[in-house]
Short mmCIF file of C-alpha atoms in Angstrom, two decimals:
data_model
loop_
_atom_site.label_atom_id
_atom_site.label_comp_id
_atom_site.label_asym_id
_atom_site.label_seq_id
_atom_site.Cartn_x
_atom_site.Cartn_y
_atom_site.Cartn_z
CA MET A 68 18.47 -19.71 50.34
CA PRO A 69 18.91 -23.13 47.73
CA TRP A 70 15.67 -21.75 45.68
CA PHE A 71 17.93 -19.14 44.54
CA ILE A 72 20.85 -20.70 43.48
CA ARG A 73 21.70 -21.58 39.82
CA SER A 74 23.50 -24.75 39.70
CA LYS A 75 25.22 -25.66 36.72
CA LYS A 76 23.90 -29.25 36.64
CA ASN A 77 20.17 -27.89 35.82
CA ILE A 78 21.45 -25.75 32.99
CA THR A 79 21.05 -28.43 29.94
CA THR A 80 22.30 -25.70 27.34
CA PRO A 81 24.99 -23.74 27.69
CA THR A 82 24.97 -19.82 26.86
CA GLU A 83 26.68 -19.40 23.96
CA SER A 84 25.24 -22.38 22.33
CA LYS A 85 21.75 -20.81 22.35
CA LYS A 86 20.74 -19.18 19.39
CA ASP A 87 18.20 -16.59 18.81
CA VAL A 88 15.18 -17.08 16.76
CA LYS A 89 15.30 -15.80 13.58
CA LYS A 90 12.93 -12.34 12.81
CA GLY A 91 10.02 -12.39 11.35
CA LEU A 92 8.52 -15.64 12.40
CA TRP A 93 6.26 -14.26 14.68
CA TYR A 94 3.71 -11.48 14.60
CA LYS A 95 2.32 -9.94 17.57
CA THR A 96 -1.23 -8.82 16.54
CA PRO A 97 -2.75 -5.10 18.22
CA SER A 98 -4.94 -7.23 20.69
CA GLY A 99 -1.65 -8.81 22.14
CA LYS A 100 -1.88 -12.42 20.69
CA ILE A 101 0.85 -13.99 19.25
CA ILE A 102 0.55 -16.07 15.86
CA GLU A 103 3.01 -17.08 13.38
CA THR A 104 3.94 -14.95 10.36
CA GLU A 105 2.84 -18.07 7.67
CA GLU A 106 -0.85 -18.11 9.78
CA LEU A 107 -1.10 -14.34 9.25
CA LYS A 108 0.18 -14.66 5.28
CA ALA A 109 -2.07 -17.53 5.02
CA ASN A 110 -4.86 -14.77 6.53
CA ALA A 111 -4.41 -12.08 3.61
CA TYR A 112 -2.27 -10.41 6.09
CA VAL A 113 -5.52 -10.14 8.39
CA SER A 114 -5.06 -10.51 12.33
CA PRO A 115 -7.88 -13.67 12.84
CA GLU A 116 -7.99 -12.61 16.74
CA ASP A 117 -9.00 -9.00 15.89
CA ASP A 118 -9.43 -8.52 12.15
CA HIS A 119 -6.91 -5.75 12.03
CA HIS A 120 -5.87 -5.39 8.35
CA VAL A 121 -1.80 -5.37 8.66
CA GLN A 122 -0.23 -2.83 6.48
CA ILE A 123 1.28 -4.66 3.42
CA GLY A 124 3.55 -3.39 0.48
CA SER A 125 2.98 -3.99 -3.18
CA GLN A 126 4.17 -7.45 -3.32
CA GLU A 127 1.87 -8.65 -1.24
CA TYR A 128 -0.96 -7.32 -2.79
CA PHE A 129 -0.08 -8.97 -6.36
CA ASP A 130 0.16 -12.05 -4.44
CA ILE A 131 -3.35 -11.73 -2.64
CA LEU A 132 -5.11 -10.19 -6.09
CA PHE A 133 -3.53 -12.01 -9.05
CA ASP A 134 -4.46 -15.44 -9.74
CA GLU A 135 -1.81 -18.09 -8.38
CA GLY A 136 0.17 -15.30 -7.29
CA LYS A 137 1.29 -14.78 -10.98
CA PHE A 138 1.26 -11.44 -12.74
CA THR A 139 3.74 -9.54 -14.92
CA GLU A 140 5.73 -6.35 -13.82
CA LEU A 141 5.59 -3.09 -16.20
CA ASP A 142 7.85 -0.10 -16.29
CA ALA A 143 9.90 -2.07 -13.72
CA LYS A 144 13.07 0.26 -14.66
CA VAL A 145 11.56 3.60 -14.23
CA GLU A 146 13.72 5.38 -11.53
CA SER A 147 13.73 7.98 -9.56
CA LYS A 148 16.48 10.87 -10.06
CA ASP A 149 17.34 14.10 -8.54
CA PRO A 150 16.12 17.16 -10.37
CA LEU A 151 16.56 19.39 -7.92
CA ASN A 152 20.20 18.74 -6.42
CA TRP A 153 17.81 18.33 -3.00
CA THR A 154 20.37 18.90 -0.30
CA ASP A 155 18.69 19.00 3.44
CA THR A 156 20.45 16.88 6.65
CA LYS A 157 21.07 14.24 3.78
CA PRO A 158 21.32 14.43 0.26
CA TYR A 159 18.25 12.96 -1.88
CA LYS A 160 20.73 10.93 -4.13
CA ASP A 161 21.91 9.77 -0.97
CA ARG A 162 18.44 8.55 0.55
CA LEU A 163 17.63 7.35 -3.12
CA LYS A 164 20.43 4.91 -2.68
CA GLU A 165 19.83 3.40 0.62
CA ILE A 166 15.97 3.12 0.05
CA LYS A 167 16.85 1.23 -3.47
CA LYS A 168 19.25 -1.00 -1.66
CA LYS A 169 17.11 -1.52 1.48
CA THR A 170 13.81 -2.30 -0.60
CA GLY A 171 14.63 -3.85 -3.65
CA MET A 172 12.43 -0.94 -5.31
CA MET A 173 13.00 1.79 -7.76
CA ASP A 174 10.42 3.86 -5.97
CA SER A 175 6.95 4.12 -4.11
CA ILE A 176 4.90 2.16 -6.88
CA ARG A 177 5.03 -0.65 -8.96
CA ASN A 178 2.65 -1.44 -11.93
CA ALA A 179 1.30 -5.05 -12.85
CA THR A 180 -1.11 -6.59 -14.93
CA GLY A 181 -2.41 -10.41 -14.66
CA LYS A 182 -5.55 -12.27 -14.40
CA ILE A 183 -8.30 -11.92 -11.38
CA HIS A 184 -10.43 -14.65 -11.55
CA GLY A 185 -9.64 -15.07 -15.31
CA ARG A 186 -10.19 -11.29 -16.61
CA ASP A 187 -7.06 -9.47 -17.23
CA ILE A 188 -6.83 -6.42 -14.96
CA THR A 189 -3.95 -3.72 -14.19
CA ILE A 190 -3.06 -2.24 -11.19
CA SER A 191 -0.68 0.52 -9.60
CA CYS A 192 0.05 -0.15 -6.24
CA MET A 193 2.15 1.96 -3.96
CA ASP A 194 4.48 1.06 -1.35
CA PHE A 195 4.54 3.15 2.12
CA LYS A 196 8.16 1.37 2.81
CA PHE A 197 9.79 3.39 0.17
CA ILE A 198 9.56 7.08 1.39
CA GLY A 199 6.05 6.90 2.66
CA GLY A 200 4.99 5.53 -0.92
CA SER A 201 5.52 9.36 -1.52
CA LEU A 202 4.51 11.02 -4.69
CA GLY A 203 7.33 12.15 -7.20
CA SER A 204 7.97 12.27 -10.68
CA VAL A 205 8.23 8.22 -11.12
CA MET A 206 4.96 8.00 -9.64
CA GLY A 207 2.96 10.37 -12.18
CA GLU A 208 5.14 8.54 -15.07
CA LYS A 209 4.44 5.33 -14.02
CA ILE A 210 0.43 5.94 -13.46
CA ALA A 211 0.73 7.65 -16.96
CA ARG A 212 2.19 4.52 -18.48
CA ALA A 213 -0.17 1.89 -17.01
CA ILE A 214 -3.30 3.90 -18.18
CA ASP A 215 -1.42 3.75 -21.46
CA TYR A 216 -1.21 0.04 -21.33
CA SER A 217 -4.94 -0.25 -19.96
CA ILE A 218 -6.17 1.38 -22.89
CA LYS A 219 -4.08 -0.41 -25.48
CA HIS A 220 -5.32 -3.78 -23.63
CA LYS A 221 -8.81 -2.68 -22.86
CA THR A 222 -8.13 -3.76 -19.06
CA PRO A 223 -9.78 -2.15 -16.44
CA TYR A 224 -7.36 -0.21 -14.14
CA ILE A 225 -6.88 -0.12 -10.38
CA ILE A 226 -4.52 1.90 -8.24
CA ILE A 227 -3.74 0.87 -4.51
CA THR A 228 -2.97 4.04 -2.67
CA GLN A 229 -1.15 3.89 0.64
CA SER A 230 1.43 7.21 1.12
CA GLY A 231 1.80 10.04 3.08
CA GLY A 232 1.86 12.56 0.29
CA ALA A 233 3.59 14.59 -2.29
CA ARG A 234 7.44 14.19 -1.79
CA MET A 235 8.88 17.35 -0.71
CA MET A 236 12.52 16.24 -2.12
CA GLU A 237 10.71 16.69 -5.77
CA ALA A 238 9.14 20.03 -4.90
CA ALA A 239 7.10 21.20 -7.41
CA ILE A 240 7.77 18.65 -9.85
CA SER A 241 5.85 16.30 -7.55
CA LEU A 242 2.81 18.43 -7.39
CA MET A 243 2.63 18.62 -11.30
CA GLN A 244 2.11 14.87 -11.16
CA LEU A 245 -1.82 15.27 -9.94
CA ALA A 246 -2.19 17.24 -13.23
CA LYS A 247 -0.64 14.64 -15.30
CA VAL A 248 -2.22 11.97 -13.45
CA GLU A 249 -5.91 13.39 -13.88
CA ALA A 250 -5.38 14.13 -17.49
CA LYS A 251 -4.53 10.34 -18.22
CA LEU A 252 -7.67 9.30 -16.44
CA ILE A 253 -9.55 11.63 -18.83
CA GLN A 254 -7.94 9.76 -21.22
CA LEU A 255 -9.01 6.47 -19.55
CA ALA A 256 -12.62 7.58 -19.40
CA GLU A 257 -12.86 8.47 -22.70
CA HIS A 258 -12.05 4.68 -23.63
CA ASN A 259 -15.00 3.89 -21.60
CA ILE A 260 -12.49 1.52 -19.55
CA PRO A 261 -13.31 1.45 -15.76
CA TYR A 262 -11.23 3.09 -13.19
CA ILE A 263 -11.34 1.86 -9.47
CA THR A 264 -9.42 3.08 -6.18
CA ILE A 265 -8.67 0.85 -3.36
CA LEU A 266 -7.72 2.97 -0.27
CA THR A 267 -5.56 1.24 2.33
CA ASN A 268 -3.87 2.56 5.34
CA PRO A 269 -2.92 5.55 5.21
CA SER A 270 -3.53 7.48 2.45
CA PHE A 271 -3.06 10.92 2.92
CA GLY A 272 -1.88 14.16 1.02
CA GLY A 273 -2.65 15.08 -2.28
CA ILE A 274 -3.18 11.69 -3.62
CA THR A 275 -6.11 11.46 -1.40
CA ALA A 276 -6.91 14.98 -2.53
CA SER A 277 -6.94 14.06 -6.47
CA PHE A 278 -6.99 10.92 -8.18
CA GLY A 279 -7.58 8.64 -5.29
CA SER A 280 -11.00 9.71 -4.52
CA ILE A 281 -12.26 10.26 -8.04
CA GLY A 282 -12.31 6.49 -9.33
CA ASP A 283 -15.40 5.27 -10.63
CA VAL A 284 -15.55 3.09 -7.60
CA ILE A 285 -13.39 3.87 -4.58
CA MET A 286 -13.50 1.00 -2.31
CA ALA A 287 -11.44 1.21 1.13
CA GLU A 288 -10.20 -1.53 3.82
CA PRO A 289 -11.15 -1.89 7.22
CA GLY A 290 -9.85 0.31 9.68
CA ALA A 291 -7.98 2.43 7.07
CA LEU A 292 -6.98 5.90 7.96
CA ILE A 293 -7.83 8.26 4.98
CA GLY A 294 -7.58 12.07 4.59
CA PHE A 295 -5.83 15.34 3.62
CA ALA A 296 -4.08 16.23 6.57
CA GLY A 297 -3.71 14.62 9.52
CA PRO A 298 -6.24 15.13 12.50
CA ARG A 299 -3.86 17.02 14.61
CA VAL A 300 -3.54 19.60 12.19
CA ILE A 301 -6.93 19.74 11.46
CA LYS A 302 -7.40 19.92 15.19
CA GLU A 303 -5.27 22.78 15.73
CA THR A 304 -6.82 24.99 12.17
CA ILE A 305 -10.58 24.70 13.66
CA GLY A 306 -9.94 24.75 16.78
CA ARG A 307 -12.50 21.83 17.57
CA ASP A 308 -12.47 18.55 18.84
CA LEU A 309 -12.96 15.94 16.10
CA PRO A 310 -15.98 13.11 15.99
CA GLU A 311 -15.11 9.42 16.99
CA GLY A 312 -13.49 7.84 14.36
CA PHE A 313 -12.85 11.01 12.26
CA GLN A 314 -10.81 9.96 9.10
CA THR A 315 -11.28 5.97 9.26
CA SER A 316 -12.59 4.24 6.01
CA GLU A 317 -15.81 3.63 8.22
CA PHE A 318 -16.47 7.07 9.24
CA LEU A 319 -16.09 8.03 5.57
CA LEU A 320 -18.09 5.80 4.09
CA GLU A 321 -20.54 7.10 6.66
CA LYS A 322 -20.18 10.71 5.12
CA GLY A 323 -20.95 9.39 1.07
CA PHE A 324 -16.57 9.81 0.74
CA VAL A 325 -16.14 5.74 -0.23
CA ASP A 326 -18.52 3.43 -2.11
CA MET A 327 -17.53 0.67 -0.17
CA ILE A 328 -16.04 -1.42 2.75
CA VAL A 329 -14.26 -4.18 1.45
CA HIS A 330 -12.46 -7.15 3.22
CA ARG A 331 -9.06 -7.84 2.33
CA LYS A 332 -9.98 -11.71 1.69
CA LYS A 333 -13.19 -10.40 -0.21
CA MET A 334 -11.34 -7.92 -2.24
CA LYS A 335 -10.28 -10.30 -5.27
CA ASP A 336 -14.06 -11.15 -5.35
CA LYS A 337 -15.58 -7.75 -5.30
CA ILE A 338 -12.82 -6.16 -8.10
CA LYS A 339 -14.09 -8.73 -10.69
CA GLU A 340 -17.32 -8.18 -9.48
CA VAL A 341 -17.05 -4.49 -9.89
CA ALA A 342 -14.70 -4.85 -13.16
CA ASP A 343 -17.53 -7.20 -14.81
CA MET A 344 -20.43 -4.86 -13.96
CA LEU A 345 -18.81 -1.55 -15.19
CA MET A 346 -17.02 -3.32 -18.46
CA PRO A 347 -18.97 -6.72 -19.26
CA ILE A 348 -16.85 -8.94 -21.04
CA ASN A 349 -18.40 -9.57 -24.82
#
């Protein structure tokens, strides 16, 4: 059966000479289409095939939102410690070292200031790749400092949420950050500075139950999962099936939990529109 015999003379490239394609050059959309990563980036990391909003980090959001991708990072050197000497399957100190080296980040949130359509804006953006965007002492401190900066420089303040909740390795210390941030947001309101929250996928835990849900305007990305506990836990607790689309941004808009759903490609324009409405420039 000559059809199944591999002849050496038909092999144009020896196996040992073949090179693997570099990772990250291609992206497979949820609908199964393969596109170039550069095409995805040019489309604000939204799949052109199915409009799926790909999960991105703080750097990508800053690049998309700030004019020409230019911004100044604030409080970049604030980093996590191990106040409780937490030891489980792996010591917290060791895990922090590993994740810092892997991500190049100091913690799960970054502060930045820059211009959006010419207007000065201050943004705190969570990053899920750093221990699930979890809330710890550093996140609370950096949000507090960003609020102080907004008050001093009279800039609208934005938090982009992306988190699984509080960081258990800091126990009660992480939960105390909720009260700390709420107190700082009261100061922001006293100075008549607008506070905008942008809920992205996923936004869960105490963050959603507190400062993620009290913005003057609450935006959400299409299809984002938003809630306190996960659907499995809720279903087991109430003993009932959950409605279709439960905890999606579309469902929550219908129930009045969020004010608007904004496509990522239109987010920059909408932020400028809302900021100008809430805090007109004299």
